[in-house]
Short mmCIF file of C-alpha atoms and ligand atoms in Angstrom, two decimals:
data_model
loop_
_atom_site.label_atom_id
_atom_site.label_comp_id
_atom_site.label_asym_id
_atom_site.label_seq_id
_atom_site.Cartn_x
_atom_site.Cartn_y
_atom_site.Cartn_z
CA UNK A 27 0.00 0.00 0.00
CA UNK A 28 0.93 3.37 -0.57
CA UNK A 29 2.44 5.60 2.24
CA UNK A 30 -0.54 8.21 2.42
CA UNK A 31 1.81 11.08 3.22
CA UNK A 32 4.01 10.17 -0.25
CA UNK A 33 3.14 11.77 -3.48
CA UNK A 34 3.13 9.68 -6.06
CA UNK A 35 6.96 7.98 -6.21
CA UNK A 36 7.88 10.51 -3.85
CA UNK A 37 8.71 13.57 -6.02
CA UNK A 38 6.40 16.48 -6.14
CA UNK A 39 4.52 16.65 -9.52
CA UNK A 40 6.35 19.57 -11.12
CA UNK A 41 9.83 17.70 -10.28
CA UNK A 42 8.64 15.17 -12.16
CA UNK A 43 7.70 16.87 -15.01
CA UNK A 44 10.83 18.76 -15.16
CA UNK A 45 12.58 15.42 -15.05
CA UNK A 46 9.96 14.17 -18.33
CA UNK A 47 11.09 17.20 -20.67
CA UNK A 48 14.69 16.30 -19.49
CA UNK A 49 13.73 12.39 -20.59
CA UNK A 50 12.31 13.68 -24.26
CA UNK A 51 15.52 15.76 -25.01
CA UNK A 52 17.57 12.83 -23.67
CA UNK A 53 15.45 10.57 -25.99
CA UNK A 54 15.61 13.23 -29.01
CA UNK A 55 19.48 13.26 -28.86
CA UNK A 56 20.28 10.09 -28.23
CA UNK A 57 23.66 9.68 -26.46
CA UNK A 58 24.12 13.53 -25.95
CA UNK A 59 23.86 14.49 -21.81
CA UNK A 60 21.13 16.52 -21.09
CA UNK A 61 21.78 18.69 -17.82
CA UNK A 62 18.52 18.76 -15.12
CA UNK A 63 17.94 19.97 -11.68
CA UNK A 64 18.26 16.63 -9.76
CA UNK A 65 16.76 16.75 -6.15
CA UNK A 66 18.33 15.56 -3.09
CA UNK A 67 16.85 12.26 -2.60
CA UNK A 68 16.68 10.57 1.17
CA UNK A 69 19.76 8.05 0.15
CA UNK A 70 23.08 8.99 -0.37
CA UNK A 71 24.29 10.75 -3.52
CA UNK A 72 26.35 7.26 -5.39
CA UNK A 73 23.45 4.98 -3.98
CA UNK A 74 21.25 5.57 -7.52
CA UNK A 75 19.75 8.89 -6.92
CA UNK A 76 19.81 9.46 -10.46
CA UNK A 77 18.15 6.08 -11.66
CA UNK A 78 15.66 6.66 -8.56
CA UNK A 79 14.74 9.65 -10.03
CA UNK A 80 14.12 8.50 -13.48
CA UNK A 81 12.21 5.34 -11.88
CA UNK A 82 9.98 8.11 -10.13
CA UNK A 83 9.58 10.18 -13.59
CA UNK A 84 8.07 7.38 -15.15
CA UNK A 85 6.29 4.90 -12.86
CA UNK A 86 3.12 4.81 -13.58
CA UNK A 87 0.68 2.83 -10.97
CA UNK A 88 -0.08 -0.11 -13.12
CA UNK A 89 3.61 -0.33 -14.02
CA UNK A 90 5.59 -3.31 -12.32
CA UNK A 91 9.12 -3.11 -11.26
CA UNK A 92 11.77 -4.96 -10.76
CA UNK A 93 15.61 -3.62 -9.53
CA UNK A 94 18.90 -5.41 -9.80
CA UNK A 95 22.08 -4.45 -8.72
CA UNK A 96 25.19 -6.88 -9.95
CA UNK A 97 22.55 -8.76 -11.91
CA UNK A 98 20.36 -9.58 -8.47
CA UNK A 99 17.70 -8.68 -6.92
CA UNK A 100 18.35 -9.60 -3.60
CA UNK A 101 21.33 -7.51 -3.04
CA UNK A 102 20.95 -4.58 -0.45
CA UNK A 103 20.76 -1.29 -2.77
CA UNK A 104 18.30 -3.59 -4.76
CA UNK A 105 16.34 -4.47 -1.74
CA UNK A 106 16.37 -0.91 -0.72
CA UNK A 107 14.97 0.76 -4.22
CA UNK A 108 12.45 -2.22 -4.60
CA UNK A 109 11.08 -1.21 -0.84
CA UNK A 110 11.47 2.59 -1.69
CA UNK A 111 9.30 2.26 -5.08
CA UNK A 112 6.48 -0.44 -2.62
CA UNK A 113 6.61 2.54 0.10
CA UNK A 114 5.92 5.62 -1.67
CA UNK A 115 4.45 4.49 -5.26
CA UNK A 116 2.18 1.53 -4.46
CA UNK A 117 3.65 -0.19 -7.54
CA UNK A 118 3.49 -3.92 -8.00
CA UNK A 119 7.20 -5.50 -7.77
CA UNK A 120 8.70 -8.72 -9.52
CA UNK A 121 11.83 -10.69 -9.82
CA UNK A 122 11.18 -11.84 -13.23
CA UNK A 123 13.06 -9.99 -16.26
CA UNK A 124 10.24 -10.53 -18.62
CA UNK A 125 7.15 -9.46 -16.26
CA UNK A 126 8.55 -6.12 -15.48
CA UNK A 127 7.94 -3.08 -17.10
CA UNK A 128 10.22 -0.84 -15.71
CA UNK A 129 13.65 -2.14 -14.22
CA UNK A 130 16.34 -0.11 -12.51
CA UNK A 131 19.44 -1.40 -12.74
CA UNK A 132 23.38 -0.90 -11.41
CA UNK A 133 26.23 -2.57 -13.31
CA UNK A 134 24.26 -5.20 -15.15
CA UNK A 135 21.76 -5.59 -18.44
CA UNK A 136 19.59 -8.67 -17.89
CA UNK A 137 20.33 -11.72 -20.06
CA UNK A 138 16.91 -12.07 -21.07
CA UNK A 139 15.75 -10.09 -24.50
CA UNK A 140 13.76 -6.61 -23.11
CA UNK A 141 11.11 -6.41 -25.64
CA UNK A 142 8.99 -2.83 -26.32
CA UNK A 143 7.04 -1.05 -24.09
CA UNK A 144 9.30 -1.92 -21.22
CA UNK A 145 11.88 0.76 -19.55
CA UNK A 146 15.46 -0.04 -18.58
CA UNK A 147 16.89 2.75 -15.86
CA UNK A 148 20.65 2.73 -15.45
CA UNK A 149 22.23 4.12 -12.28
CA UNK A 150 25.17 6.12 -13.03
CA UNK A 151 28.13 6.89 -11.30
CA UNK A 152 30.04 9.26 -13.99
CA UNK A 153 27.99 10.10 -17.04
CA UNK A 154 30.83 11.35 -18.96
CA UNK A 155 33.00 9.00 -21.27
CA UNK A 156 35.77 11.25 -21.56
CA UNK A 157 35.74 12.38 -17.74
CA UNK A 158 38.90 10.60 -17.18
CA UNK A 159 40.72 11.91 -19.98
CA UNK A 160 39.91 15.36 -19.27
CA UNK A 161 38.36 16.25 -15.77
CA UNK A 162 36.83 19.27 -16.60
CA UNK A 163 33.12 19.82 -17.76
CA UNK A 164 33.93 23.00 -20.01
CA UNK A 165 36.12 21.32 -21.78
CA UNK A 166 34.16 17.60 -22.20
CA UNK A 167 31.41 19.54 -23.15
CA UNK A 168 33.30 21.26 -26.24
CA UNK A 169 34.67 18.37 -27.01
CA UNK A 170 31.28 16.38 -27.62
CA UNK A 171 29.94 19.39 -29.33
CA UNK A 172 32.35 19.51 -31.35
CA UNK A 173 32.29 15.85 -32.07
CA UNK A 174 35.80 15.70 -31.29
CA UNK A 175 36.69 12.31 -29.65
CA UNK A 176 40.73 12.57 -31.16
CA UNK A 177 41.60 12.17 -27.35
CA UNK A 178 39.74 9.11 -26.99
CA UNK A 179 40.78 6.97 -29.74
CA UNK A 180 44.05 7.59 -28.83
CA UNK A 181 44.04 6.24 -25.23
CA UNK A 182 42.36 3.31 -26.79
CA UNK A 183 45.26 2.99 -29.39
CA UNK A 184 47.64 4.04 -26.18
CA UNK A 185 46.20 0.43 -24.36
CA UNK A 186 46.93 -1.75 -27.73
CA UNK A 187 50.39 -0.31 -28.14
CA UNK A 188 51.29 -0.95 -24.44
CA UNK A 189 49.23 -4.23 -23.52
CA UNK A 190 47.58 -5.55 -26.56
CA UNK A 191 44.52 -4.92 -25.60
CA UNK A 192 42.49 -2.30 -24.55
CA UNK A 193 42.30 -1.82 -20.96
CA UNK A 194 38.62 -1.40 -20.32
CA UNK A 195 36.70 -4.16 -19.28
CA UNK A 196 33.72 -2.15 -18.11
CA UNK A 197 31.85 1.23 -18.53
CA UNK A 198 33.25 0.46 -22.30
CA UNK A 199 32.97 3.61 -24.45
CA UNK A 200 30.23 3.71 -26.90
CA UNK A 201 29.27 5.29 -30.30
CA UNK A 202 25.30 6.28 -30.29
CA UNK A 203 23.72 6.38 -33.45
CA UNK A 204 27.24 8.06 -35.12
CA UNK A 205 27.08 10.72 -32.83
CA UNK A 206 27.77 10.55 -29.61
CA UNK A 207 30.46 9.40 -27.66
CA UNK A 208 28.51 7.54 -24.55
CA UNK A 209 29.27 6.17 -21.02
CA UNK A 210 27.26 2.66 -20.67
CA UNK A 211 27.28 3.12 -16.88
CA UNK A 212 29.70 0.75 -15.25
CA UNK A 213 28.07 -2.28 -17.04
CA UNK A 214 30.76 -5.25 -17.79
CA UNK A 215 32.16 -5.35 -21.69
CA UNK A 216 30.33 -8.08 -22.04
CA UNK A 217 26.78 -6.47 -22.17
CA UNK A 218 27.40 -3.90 -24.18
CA UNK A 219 26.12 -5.41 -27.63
CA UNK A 220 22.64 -5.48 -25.78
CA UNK A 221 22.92 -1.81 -25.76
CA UNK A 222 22.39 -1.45 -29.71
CA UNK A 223 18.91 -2.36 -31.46
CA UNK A 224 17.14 -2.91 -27.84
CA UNK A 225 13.45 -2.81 -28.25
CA UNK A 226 13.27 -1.21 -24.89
CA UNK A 227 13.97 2.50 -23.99
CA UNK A 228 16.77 2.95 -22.21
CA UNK A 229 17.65 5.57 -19.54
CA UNK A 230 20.29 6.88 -17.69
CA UNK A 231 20.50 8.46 -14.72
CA UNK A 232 23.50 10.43 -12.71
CA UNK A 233 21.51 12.17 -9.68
CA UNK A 234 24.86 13.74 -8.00
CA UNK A 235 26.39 14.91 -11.62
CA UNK A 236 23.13 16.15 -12.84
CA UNK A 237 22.43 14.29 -16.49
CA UNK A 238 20.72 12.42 -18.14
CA UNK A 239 20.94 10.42 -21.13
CA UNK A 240 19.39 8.10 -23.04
CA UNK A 241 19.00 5.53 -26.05
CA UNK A 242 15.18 5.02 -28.06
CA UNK A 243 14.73 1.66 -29.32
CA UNK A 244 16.21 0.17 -31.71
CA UNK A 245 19.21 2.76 -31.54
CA UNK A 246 22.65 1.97 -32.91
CA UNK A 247 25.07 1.71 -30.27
CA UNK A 248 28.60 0.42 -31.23
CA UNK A 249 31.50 -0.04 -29.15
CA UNK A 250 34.38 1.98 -30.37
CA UNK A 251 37.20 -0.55 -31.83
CA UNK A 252 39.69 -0.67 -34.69
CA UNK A 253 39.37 -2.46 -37.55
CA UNK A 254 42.45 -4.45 -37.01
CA UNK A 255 41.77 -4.72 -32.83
CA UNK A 256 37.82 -5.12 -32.92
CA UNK A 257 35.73 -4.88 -29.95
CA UNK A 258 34.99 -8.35 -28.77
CA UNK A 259 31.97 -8.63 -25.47
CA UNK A 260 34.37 -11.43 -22.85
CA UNK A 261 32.97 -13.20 -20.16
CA UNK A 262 34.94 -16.07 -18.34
CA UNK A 263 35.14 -19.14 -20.08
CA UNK A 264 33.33 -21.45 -18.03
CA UNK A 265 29.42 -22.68 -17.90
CA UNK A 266 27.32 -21.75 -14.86
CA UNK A 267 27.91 -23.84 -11.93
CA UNK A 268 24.15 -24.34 -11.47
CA UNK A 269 22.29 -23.85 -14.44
CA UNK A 270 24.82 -24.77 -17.40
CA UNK A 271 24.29 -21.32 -19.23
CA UNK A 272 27.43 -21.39 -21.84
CA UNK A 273 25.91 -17.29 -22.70
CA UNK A 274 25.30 -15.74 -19.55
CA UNK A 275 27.82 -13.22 -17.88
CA UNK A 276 29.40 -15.10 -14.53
CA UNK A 277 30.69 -14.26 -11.01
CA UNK A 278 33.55 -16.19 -9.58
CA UNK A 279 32.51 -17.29 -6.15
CA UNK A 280 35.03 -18.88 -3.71
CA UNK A 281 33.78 -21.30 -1.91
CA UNK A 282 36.53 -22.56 0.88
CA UNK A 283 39.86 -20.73 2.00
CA UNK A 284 41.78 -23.08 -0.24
CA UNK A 285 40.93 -21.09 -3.58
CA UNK A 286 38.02 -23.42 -4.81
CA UNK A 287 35.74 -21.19 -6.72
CA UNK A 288 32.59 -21.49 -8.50
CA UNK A 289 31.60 -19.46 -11.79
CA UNK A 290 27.63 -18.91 -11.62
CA UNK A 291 25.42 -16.18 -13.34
CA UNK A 292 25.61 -12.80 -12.09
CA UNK A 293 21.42 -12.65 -13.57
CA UNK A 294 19.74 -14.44 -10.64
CA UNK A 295 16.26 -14.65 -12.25
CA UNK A 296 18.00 -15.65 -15.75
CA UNK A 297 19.91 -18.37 -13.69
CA UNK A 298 16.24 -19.64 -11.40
CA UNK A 299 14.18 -19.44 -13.86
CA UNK A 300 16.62 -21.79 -15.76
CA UNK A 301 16.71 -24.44 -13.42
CA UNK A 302 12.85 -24.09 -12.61
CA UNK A 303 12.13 -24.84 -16.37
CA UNK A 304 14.77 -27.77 -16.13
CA UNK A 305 13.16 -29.19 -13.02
CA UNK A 306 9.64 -29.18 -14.48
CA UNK A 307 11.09 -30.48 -18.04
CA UNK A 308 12.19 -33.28 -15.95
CA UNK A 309 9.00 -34.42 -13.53
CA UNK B 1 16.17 38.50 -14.49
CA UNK B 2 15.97 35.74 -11.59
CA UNK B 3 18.58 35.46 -9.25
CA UNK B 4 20.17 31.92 -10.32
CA UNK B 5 19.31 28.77 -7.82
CA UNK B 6 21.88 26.25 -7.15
CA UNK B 7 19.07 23.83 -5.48
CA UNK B 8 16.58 24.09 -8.56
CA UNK B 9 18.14 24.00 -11.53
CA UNK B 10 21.73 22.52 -12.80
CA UNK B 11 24.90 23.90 -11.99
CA UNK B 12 26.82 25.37 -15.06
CA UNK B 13 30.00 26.36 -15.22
CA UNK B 14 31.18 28.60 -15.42
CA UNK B 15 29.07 30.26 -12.79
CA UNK B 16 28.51 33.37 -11.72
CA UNK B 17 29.08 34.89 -8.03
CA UNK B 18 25.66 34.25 -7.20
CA UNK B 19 25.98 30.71 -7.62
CA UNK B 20 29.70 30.21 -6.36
CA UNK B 21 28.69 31.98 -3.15
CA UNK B 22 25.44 29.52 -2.92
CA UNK B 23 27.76 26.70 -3.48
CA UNK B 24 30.15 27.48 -0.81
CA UNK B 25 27.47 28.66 1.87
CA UNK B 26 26.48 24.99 1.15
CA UNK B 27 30.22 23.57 1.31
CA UNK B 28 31.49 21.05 3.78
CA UNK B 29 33.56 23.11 6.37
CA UNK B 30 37.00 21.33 5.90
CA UNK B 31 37.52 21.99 2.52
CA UNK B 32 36.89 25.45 2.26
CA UNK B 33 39.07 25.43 5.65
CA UNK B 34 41.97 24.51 3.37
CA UNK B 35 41.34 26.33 0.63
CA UNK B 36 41.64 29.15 2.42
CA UNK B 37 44.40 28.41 4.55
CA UNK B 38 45.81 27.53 1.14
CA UNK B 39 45.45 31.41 0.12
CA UNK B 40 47.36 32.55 3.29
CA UNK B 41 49.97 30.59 2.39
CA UNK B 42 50.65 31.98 -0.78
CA UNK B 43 48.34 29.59 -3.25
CA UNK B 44 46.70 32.60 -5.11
CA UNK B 45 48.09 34.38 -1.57
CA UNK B 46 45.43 37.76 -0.54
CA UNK B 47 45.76 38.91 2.71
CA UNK B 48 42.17 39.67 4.44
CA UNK B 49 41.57 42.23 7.09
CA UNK B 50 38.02 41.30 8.97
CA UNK B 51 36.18 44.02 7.83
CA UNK B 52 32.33 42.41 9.35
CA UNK B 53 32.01 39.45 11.57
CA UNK B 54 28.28 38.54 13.07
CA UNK B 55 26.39 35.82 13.93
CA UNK B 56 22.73 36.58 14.04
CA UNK B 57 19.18 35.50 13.57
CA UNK B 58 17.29 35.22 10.41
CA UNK B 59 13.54 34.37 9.05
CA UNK B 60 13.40 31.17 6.97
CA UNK B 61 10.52 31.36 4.50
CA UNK B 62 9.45 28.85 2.82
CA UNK B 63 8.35 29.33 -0.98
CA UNK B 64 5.27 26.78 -1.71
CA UNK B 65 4.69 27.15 -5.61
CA UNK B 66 1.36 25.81 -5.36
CA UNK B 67 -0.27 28.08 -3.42
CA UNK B 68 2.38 30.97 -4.85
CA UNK B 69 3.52 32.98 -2.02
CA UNK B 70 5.93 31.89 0.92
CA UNK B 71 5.57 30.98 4.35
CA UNK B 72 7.80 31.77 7.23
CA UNK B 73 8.46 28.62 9.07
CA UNK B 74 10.94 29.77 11.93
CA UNK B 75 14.25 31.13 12.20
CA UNK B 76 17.47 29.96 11.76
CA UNK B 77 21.06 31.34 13.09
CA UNK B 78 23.96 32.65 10.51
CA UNK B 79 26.98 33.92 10.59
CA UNK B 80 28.13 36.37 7.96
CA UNK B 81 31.99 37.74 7.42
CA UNK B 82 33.08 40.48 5.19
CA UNK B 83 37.04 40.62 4.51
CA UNK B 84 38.55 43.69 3.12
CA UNK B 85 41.30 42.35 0.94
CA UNK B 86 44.83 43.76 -0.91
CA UNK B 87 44.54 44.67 -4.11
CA UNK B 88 47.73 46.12 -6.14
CA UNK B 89 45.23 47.29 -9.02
CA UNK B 90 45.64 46.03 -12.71
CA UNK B 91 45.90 47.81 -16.31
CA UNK B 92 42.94 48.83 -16.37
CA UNK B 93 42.02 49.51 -12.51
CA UNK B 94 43.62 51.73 -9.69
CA UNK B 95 45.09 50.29 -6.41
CA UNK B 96 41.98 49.62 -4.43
CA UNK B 97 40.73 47.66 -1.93
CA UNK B 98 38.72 44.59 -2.44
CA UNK B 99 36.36 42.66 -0.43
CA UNK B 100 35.24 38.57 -0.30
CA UNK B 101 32.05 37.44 1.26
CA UNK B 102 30.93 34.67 3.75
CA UNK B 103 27.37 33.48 4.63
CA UNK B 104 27.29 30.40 6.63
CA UNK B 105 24.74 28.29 8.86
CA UNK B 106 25.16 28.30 12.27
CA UNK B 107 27.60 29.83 14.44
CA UNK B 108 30.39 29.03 12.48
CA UNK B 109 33.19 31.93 12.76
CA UNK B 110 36.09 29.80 11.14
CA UNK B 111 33.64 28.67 8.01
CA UNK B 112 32.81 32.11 7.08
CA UNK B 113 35.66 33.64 7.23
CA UNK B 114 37.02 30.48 5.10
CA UNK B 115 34.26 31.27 2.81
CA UNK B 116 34.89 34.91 2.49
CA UNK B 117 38.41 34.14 1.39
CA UNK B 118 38.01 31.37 -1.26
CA UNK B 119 35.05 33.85 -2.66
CA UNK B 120 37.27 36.34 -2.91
CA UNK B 121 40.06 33.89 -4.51
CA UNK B 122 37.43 32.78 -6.72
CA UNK B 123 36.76 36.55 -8.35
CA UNK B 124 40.12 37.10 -10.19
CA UNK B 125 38.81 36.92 -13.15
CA UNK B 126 36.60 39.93 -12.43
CA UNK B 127 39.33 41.64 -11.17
CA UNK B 128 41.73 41.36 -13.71
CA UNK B 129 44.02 39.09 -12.10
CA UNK B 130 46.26 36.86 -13.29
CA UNK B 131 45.37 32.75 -12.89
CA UNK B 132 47.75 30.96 -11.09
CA UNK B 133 46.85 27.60 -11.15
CA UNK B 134 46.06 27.92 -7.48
CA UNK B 135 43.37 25.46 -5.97
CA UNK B 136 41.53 28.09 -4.71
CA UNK B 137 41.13 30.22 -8.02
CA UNK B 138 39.79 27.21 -9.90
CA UNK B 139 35.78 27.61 -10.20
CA UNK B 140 35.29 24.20 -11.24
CA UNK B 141 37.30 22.30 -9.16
CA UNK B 142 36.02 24.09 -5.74
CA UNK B 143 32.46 23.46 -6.73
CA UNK B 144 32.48 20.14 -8.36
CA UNK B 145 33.83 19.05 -4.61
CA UNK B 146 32.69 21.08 -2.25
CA UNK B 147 29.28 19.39 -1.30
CA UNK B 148 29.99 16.77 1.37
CA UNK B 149 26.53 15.14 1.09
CA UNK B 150 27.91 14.76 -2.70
CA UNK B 151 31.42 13.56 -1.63
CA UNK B 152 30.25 11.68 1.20
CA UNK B 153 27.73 9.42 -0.56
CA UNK B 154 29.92 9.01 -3.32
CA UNK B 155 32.94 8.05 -1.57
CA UNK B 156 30.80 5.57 0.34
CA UNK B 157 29.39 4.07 -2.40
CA UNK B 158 32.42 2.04 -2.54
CA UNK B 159 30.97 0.25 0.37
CA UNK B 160 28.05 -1.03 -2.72
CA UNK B 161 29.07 -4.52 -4.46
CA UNK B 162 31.17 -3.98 -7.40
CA UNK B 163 31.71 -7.84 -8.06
CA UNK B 164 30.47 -7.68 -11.92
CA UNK B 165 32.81 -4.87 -13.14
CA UNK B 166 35.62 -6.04 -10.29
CA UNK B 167 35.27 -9.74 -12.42
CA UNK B 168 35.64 -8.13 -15.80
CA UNK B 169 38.55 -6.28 -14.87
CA UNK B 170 39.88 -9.48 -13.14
CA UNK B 171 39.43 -11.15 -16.46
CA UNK B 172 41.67 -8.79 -18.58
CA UNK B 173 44.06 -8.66 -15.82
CA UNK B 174 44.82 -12.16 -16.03
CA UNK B 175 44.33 -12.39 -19.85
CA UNK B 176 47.11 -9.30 -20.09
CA UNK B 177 49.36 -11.29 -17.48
CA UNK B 178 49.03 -14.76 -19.02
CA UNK B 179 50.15 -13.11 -22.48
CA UNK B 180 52.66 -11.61 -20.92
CA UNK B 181 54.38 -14.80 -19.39
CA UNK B 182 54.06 -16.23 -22.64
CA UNK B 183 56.02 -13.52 -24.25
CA UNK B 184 58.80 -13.50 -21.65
ZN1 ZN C 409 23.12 -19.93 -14.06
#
C-alpha cells in the first residue's frame, strides 16, 4: 500500500515533469547528456539517486518493477529501491526480467531479451566518457559538441600499443547512433552489444552529476574498436555452476579458504528461472 | 532577471558569483578550511583584514509554488563575514581595496571567514588578475567538490558490491598477465 503522506513515487509533480522534458531531449538526442535539476533524494548521492529519479519520472501505478544491482535482486541497494518504489508508489514489484515493465538497474543488463514497451533505468556513477581523460566539464562539453573524440581513440590505441589490448573491461565507451560518444554506466564489456537495437527505452541516470541520457529503441550503439583490434563482449570461459548457461555473464565465487571457486550467473532470475524450467522439463 | 538557484536548476559552469557563493554557503567546512588556509599561504596568496564578523538570527521562508507565495516557518542562526582584501590594481584599474564574502549556517566563525576568502580567490577573473593555477582560483574544481553530502555518498558508495565490473577487470588482468608470461 501506498504511504498516504508520499506523493506519487515521492517527487512532487512539477519535479517530475521537469525530469519528463529532461527524458524527451535525452530521448531526441540520443547519447548527448542533457543537464537537469536533480533533487536531493533521502539516500546517499552514489546509492542511484539518479536512476531513482528516473524510476519516479516514469512509474506509472499499473507499471511493475523490478531492480537489480550486480545482476540480483536480492542484493541490499536492490532491496532498498524495490522497498522505496512499494513505500511511496504503491507499484506492484517482480523478480522476473520478462514481467517487469520498468527495471532499474546498477552494473548489469539482464540476459533475457527486453522487448517494447518496457523501460530499462541505469544508475550512473560518472555520465561522462571522456571524464577521465579530461576532468573538466567545459572542456568535455566542447569536445562532444564539437564531435571531437581525437583524445579518446588515442588512449584506446595508447592500451593496444602498451598491452595488446584495450584496458577497459567495463563502462566500455560507446558510439550512439554516429554521434555521440557515450558512457554505458559501469556495465561489464560483455553487455554492451545489448545496448544497440534494444526494443526497450533505455535511460540513464547520474543524480549527484546532474544528467541524463538516453537511447530510443532500436538505436545503434557500437563499441568503439579498430578495424584491425575489434571490440569483442568477454565473459569467463566457463558454464554456470548451477544452471549450465554457456551465454550468460558469470561471477567467480570462492567457496573454501583453499581457492576453490565457482563461476555462476551474475542474472539471478536468468539463472532460477533456468533451473525451474529444467526441473519441471524433468517431472 | 531571476537570481540563479543552485538547489533548482543545474549547476553550469562557469558560474557566476551568485551561484559560487550559494555553493560554498552549502560547502562542507574542511575543505573550504583549506582552501583558504591555502590562500594565506601563498596559493593565489590575498591577505584579508576582517572588515564584518556577526552571527545573528534570520527568518526562513518557505516558498510553496502551489499556493504561490511563501511561508515563514521559523528562524534559523547565521553567521556572515566580510574581509577587506589587498589589491595592487591592474591595467585597467587603480590600487583599491577589495572585499570577499561569507554566509554560513550556524555559528560558524572559522567557516565564514574560510568562505569569504576562497570567494574572494574565486573573483580574479573579475578583477583582472592573473590565474595561477592555485586550488583556490579554480571555479570548477572548488564546486564540483565542495558538497559533502555529494562527496560523502559518493565516496561511500564504494561500500556497494562492485563484483560484476571487479570480475571483468579481473578477467583482462589475467588475460594481459598470461600473455605476458608467454612472451617473456
Ligand atoms: Zn546460471
Amino acid at each position: 500500500m501506498t504511504d498516504a503522506a508520499y506523493n506519487f513515487a515521492y517527487l512532487d509533480e512539477q519535479t517530475k515533469r521537469m525530469i519528463r522534458r529532461a527524458i524527451l531531449k535525452a530521448l531526441a538526442i540520443p547519447g548527448y547528456q542533457v543537464p537537469f535539476a536533480s533533487r536531493e533524494m533521502p539516500m546517499p548521492y552514489g546509492w542511484g539517486t539518479g536512476g531513482v529519479q528516473l524510476s519516479a519520472a516514469v512509474l506509472l501505478p499499473e507499471d511493475r518493477f523490478k531492480v537489480i544491482d550486480q545482476g540480483a535482486d536480492d542484493t541490499t541497494n536492490a532491496v532498498s529501491i524495490r522497498k522505496f518504489f512499494e513505500r511511496t508508489a504503491g507499484v506492484a514489484t517482480t523478480t522476473r526480467t520478462a514481467d517487469a515493465t520498468v527495471i532499474q538497474t546498477r552494473h548489469r543488463i539482464p540476459e533475457t531479451p527486453l522487448a517494447e514497451g518496457q523501460i530499462l533505468v541505469y544508475q550512473v556513477p560518472i555520465p561522462e566518457p571522456l571524464r577521465f581523460l579530461e576532468p573538466r566539464e567545459t572542456e568535455t562539453r566542447r569536445m562532444h559538441a564539437l564531435g571531437d573524440y581525437g583524445l579518446m581513440h588515442v588512449k584506446l590505441y595508447e592500451d593496444i600499443a602498451r598491452h595488446g589490448h584495450v584496458a577497459t573491461a567495463y563502462a566500455y565507451p560507446v558510439m550512439v547512433e554516429g554521434r555521440y560518444v557515450m558512457d554505458p554506466s559501469p556495465i561489464p564489456k560483455f553487455d554492451n552489444p545489448k545496448l544497440s537495437g534494444c526494443p526497450a527505452i533505455q535511460l540513464f541516470g547520474a543524480g549527484r552529476e546532474q544528467r541524463i541520457h538516453a537511447l530510443p529503441p532500436y538505436a545503434e550503439v557500437v563499441s568503439l574498436d579498430f578495424e584491425d583490434h575489434p571490440f569483442e563482449a568477454s565473459k569467463p570461459d566457463h558454464p554456470c555452476a548451477l544452471c549450465g548457461a554457456t551465454e550468460s555473464y558469470l561471477d567467480e565465487v570462492i567457496t573454501d579458504d583453499r581457492g576453490s571457486r565457482m563461476f555462476v550467473c551474475s542474472d539471478t532470475d536468468y539463472c532460477t528461472s533456468r533451473r525451474d524450467a529444467a526441473l519441471e522439463a524433468a517431472q | 532577471m531571476a537570481a540563479a538557484r543552485l538547489t533548482r536548476e543545474p549547476l553550469e559552469l562557469p558560474a557566476c558569483r551568485a551561484l559560487r557563493l550559494q555553493a560554498l554557503a552549502r560547502a562542507d567546512e574542511g575543505f573550504l578550511l583549506s582552501l583558504a588556509y591555502s590562500t594565506q599561504r601563498g596559493y593565489a596568496r590575498n591577505h584579508a583584514f576582517v572588515g564584518e564578523l556577526r552571527i545573528g538570527k534570520v527568518a526562513v521562508e518557505m516558498d510553496i509554488p502551489e499556493l504561490g507565495f511563501a511561508v515563514e516557518i521559523g528562524e534559523v542562526t547565521l553567521t556572515e563575514c566580510e574581509t577587506v582584501n589587498q589589491f595592487k590594481g591592474s591595467k585597467t584599474a587603480p590600487p583599491q581595496f577589495t572585499r570577499g564574502y561569507g554566509l554560513v549556517f550556524g555559528q560558524t566563525e572559522r567557516k565564514a571567514i574560510a568562505m569569504a576568502l576562497v570567494d574572494r580567490a574565486l573573483r580574479w577573473q573579475e578583477l583582472g588578475e592573473e590565474f595561477t593555477g592555485a586550488p583556490a582560483q579554480d571555479a570548477e574544481f572548488v564546486l564540483s567538490h565542495a558538497d559533502n553530502v555529494q562527496a560523502t555518498g559518493f565516496l561511500e558508495h564504494i561500500k556497494l558490491p562492485h563484483y560484476v565490473d571487479f570480475q571483468s577487470e579481473l578477467e583482462l588482468v589475467r588475460k594481459l598477465r598470461a600473455e605476458a608470461e608467454a612472451g617473456a
